[in-house]
Amino acid sequence: MWKSLLVVSLLCVGLALWLAIRASRGRRRSGLPKGRLVYADTGKWSVVSRPYFSRQYQLTGKPDYLVETRTGLVPVEVKRTSAPGNGTAYDSHIMQLAAYCLLIEQEHEETPPFGLIHYNNATIQIDFTTALRRQLIDLMKEMRKEGSRRNVPRNHEQVARCRACGVRHACGDEAG
């Protein structure tokens, strides 16, 4: 009897250990730092994921994850591409992450110290500095100004983006 109980106990401990290792690997693969997951927009985690909205900045967005760490709230954006070879993130991804930091600051009244962009081959930390906040706000002002114009010139500098464009057949200005 006690041998059966010992076998069952060992199986339970083994199963618990296996599940813990599997969960840990999943967190690492997703780029999540250590801490409590408080928000997820991926469907993999059962955490509320309503969009963040700032009236002040007329901005809305949903980070992939938000983790409460020892240093504060940290947004994590997961990309399905590789990081550029220069050791940093793409500018558009940095601005997207900065927008999430701004939204989190507005909603939680706590400024994220940094955010993470998780690529297939790297996780890059982007500090949410005063300079980055200013750059984001200036960019949003410029976008609103340009958006109110009747004829906005298109950007055709990225060949891969043009090739994947849904209206390329009707454009006439495509790159490459």
Coordinates of C-alpha atoms in Angstrom, one line a residue:
M1 CA 0.0 0.0 0.0
W2 CA 2.7 2.5 1.0
K3 CA 4.6 1.6 -2.2
S4 CA 1.6 2.5 -4.3
L5 CA 1.2 5.8 -2.5
L6 CA 4.9 6.5 -3.0
V7 CA 4.7 5.8 -6.7
V8 CA 1.6 8.0 -7.1
S9 CA 3.3 10.8 -5.1
L10 CA 6.4 10.6 -7.3
L11 CA 4.2 10.7 -10.4
C12 CA 2.4 13.8 -9.1
V13 CA 5.7 15.5 -8.2
G14 CA 7.1 14.6 -11.7
L15 CA 4.0 15.9 -13.4
A16 CA 4.1 19.2 -11.5
L17 CA 7.8 19.7 -12.3
W18 CA 7.2 18.9 -16.0
L19 CA 4.3 21.5 -16.1
A20 CA 6.5 24.1 -14.3
I21 CA 9.3 23.6 -16.8
R22 CA 7.0 23.8 -19.8
A23 CA 5.4 27.0 -18.5
S24 CA 8.8 28.5 -17.9
R25 CA 9.9 27.7 -21.4
G26 CA 6.7 29.3 -22.8
R27 CA 7.4 32.5 -20.8
R28 CA 11.0 32.6 -22.1
R29 CA 9.8 32.1 -25.7
S30 CA 7.3 34.9 -25.4
G31 CA 9.9 37.3 -24.2
L32 CA 8.2 37.8 -20.8
P33 CA 10.3 39.1 -17.9
K34 CA 9.9 37.6 -14.4
G35 CA 6.9 39.0 -12.7
R36 CA 3.1 38.8 -12.5
L37 CA 1.2 38.9 -15.8
V38 CA -1.5 41.5 -15.5
Y39 CA -2.6 41.9 -19.2
A40 CA -2.4 39.7 -22.3
D41 CA -3.8 40.2 -25.8
T42 CA -2.6 37.0 -27.3
G43 CA -5.3 34.5 -26.4
K44 CA -2.7 32.2 -24.8
W45 CA -3.2 33.6 -21.3
S46 CA -6.4 34.1 -19.5
V47 CA -6.0 37.7 -18.5
V48 CA -8.4 40.6 -19.4
S49 CA -7.3 42.4 -22.5
R50 CA -9.5 45.4 -23.2
P51 CA -7.8 48.2 -25.2
Y52 CA -6.1 51.0 -23.4
F53 CA -7.3 54.5 -24.4
S54 CA -6.0 58.0 -23.6
R55 CA -8.4 60.9 -24.2
Q56 CA -5.5 63.3 -23.7
Y57 CA -3.5 61.9 -26.6
Q58 CA -6.4 60.4 -28.6
L59 CA -4.6 57.2 -28.6
T60 CA -5.7 53.6 -28.2
G61 CA -3.8 50.3 -28.2
K62 CA -3.3 46.8 -26.9
P63 CA 0.2 45.6 -25.9
D64 CA 0.7 41.8 -26.3
Y65 CA 1.6 41.5 -22.6
L66 CA 1.9 43.7 -19.5
V67 CA 4.0 42.3 -16.7
E68 CA 4.3 43.7 -13.1
T69 CA 8.0 43.4 -12.3
R70 CA 10.1 44.7 -9.4
T71 CA 10.9 47.8 -11.3
G72 CA 7.4 48.5 -12.4
L73 CA 4.9 47.7 -15.2
V74 CA 6.6 46.5 -18.4
P75 CA 4.8 46.2 -21.7
V76 CA 6.0 43.4 -24.1
E77 CA 5.4 43.5 -27.8
V78 CA 6.0 40.2 -29.7
K79 CA 7.0 40.3 -33.3
R80 CA 7.0 37.4 -35.7
T81 CA 10.1 38.7 -37.5
S82 CA 13.8 38.8 -36.8
A83 CA 15.4 41.8 -35.2
P84 CA 17.5 44.1 -37.5
G85 CA 21.2 43.2 -37.4
N86 CA 22.2 46.4 -35.7
G87 CA 21.4 45.4 -32.2
T88 CA 18.4 47.6 -31.8
A89 CA 14.7 47.4 -32.9
Y90 CA 13.0 48.9 -35.9
D91 CA 11.9 52.5 -35.4
S92 CA 8.3 51.8 -36.0
H93 CA 8.4 49.0 -33.4
I94 CA 10.0 51.4 -30.9
M95 CA 7.3 54.0 -31.5
Q96 CA 4.6 51.3 -31.1
L97 CA 6.1 50.2 -27.8
A98 CA 6.5 53.9 -26.7
A99 CA 2.8 54.4 -27.4
Y100 CA 2.0 51.4 -25.1
C101 CA 4.2 52.9 -22.4
L102 CA 2.3 56.2 -22.7
L103 CA -1.1 54.5 -22.5
I104 CA 0.0 52.4 -19.5
E105 CA 1.2 55.6 -17.8
Q106 CA -2.1 57.3 -18.4
E107 CA -4.2 54.3 -17.2
H108 CA -2.2 53.1 -14.3
E109 CA -0.6 56.5 -13.3
E110 CA 2.7 54.7 -13.3
T111 CA 5.5 55.3 -15.8
P112 CA 6.9 52.1 -17.2
P113 CA 10.7 52.1 -16.8
F114 CA 11.1 50.3 -20.1
G115 CA 9.4 48.0 -22.6
L116 CA 10.5 44.9 -24.4
I117 CA 10.2 44.0 -28.1
H118 CA 10.5 40.2 -28.5
Y119 CA 11.7 39.2 -32.0
N120 CA 12.3 35.6 -33.2
N121 CA 16.0 35.9 -32.5
A122 CA 16.3 38.6 -29.8
T123 CA 14.5 40.4 -27.0
I124 CA 15.4 44.1 -27.0
Q125 CA 14.8 46.5 -24.1
I126 CA 13.7 50.0 -24.9
D127 CA 13.9 52.5 -22.0
F128 CA 10.9 54.8 -21.8
T129 CA 12.8 58.1 -21.5
T130 CA 11.6 61.7 -21.5
A131 CA 13.2 62.0 -25.0
L132 CA 11.4 59.0 -26.3
R133 CA 8.0 60.3 -25.0
R134 CA 8.7 63.7 -26.6
Q135 CA 9.6 61.9 -29.9
L136 CA 6.4 59.9 -29.8
I137 CA 4.2 63.0 -29.0
D138 CA 5.9 65.0 -31.8
L139 CA 5.3 62.1 -34.2
M140 CA 1.6 61.8 -33.3
K141 CA 1.2 65.6 -33.9
E142 CA 2.9 65.3 -37.3
M143 CA 0.7 62.3 -38.2
R144 CA -2.5 64.2 -37.3
K145 CA -1.3 67.2 -39.3
E146 CA -0.5 65.1 -42.3
G147 CA -3.7 63.1 -41.9
S148 CA -5.8 66.2 -42.3
R149 CA -4.2 67.0 -45.7
R150 CA -6.2 66.0 -48.8
N151 CA -3.3 64.5 -50.7
V152 CA -0.7 62.7 -48.6
P153 CA 2.3 61.3 -50.4
R154 CA 2.8 57.5 -50.0
N155 CA 6.0 56.0 -48.8
H156 CA 7.3 53.4 -51.3
E157 CA 10.8 53.0 -49.9
Q158 CA 10.3 49.5 -48.5
V159 CA 10.2 47.0 -51.3
A160 CA 9.0 44.1 -49.2
R161 CA 6.1 46.2 -47.8
C162 CA 5.1 47.2 -51.4
R163 CA 5.1 43.6 -52.5
A164 CA 2.8 42.6 -49.7
C165 CA 0.4 45.6 -50.2
G166 CA -3.2 44.7 -50.8
V167 CA -3.7 47.6 -53.3
R168 CA -0.5 47.2 -55.2
H169 CA -2.3 46.2 -58.4
A170 CA -4.0 49.7 -58.5
C171 CA -1.1 51.8 -57.2
G172 CA 1.2 52.5 -60.1
D173 CA 3.9 53.8 -57.8
E174 CA 5.1 50.5 -56.3
A175 CA 8.8 50.0 -55.5
G176 CA 11.0 47.3 -56.9

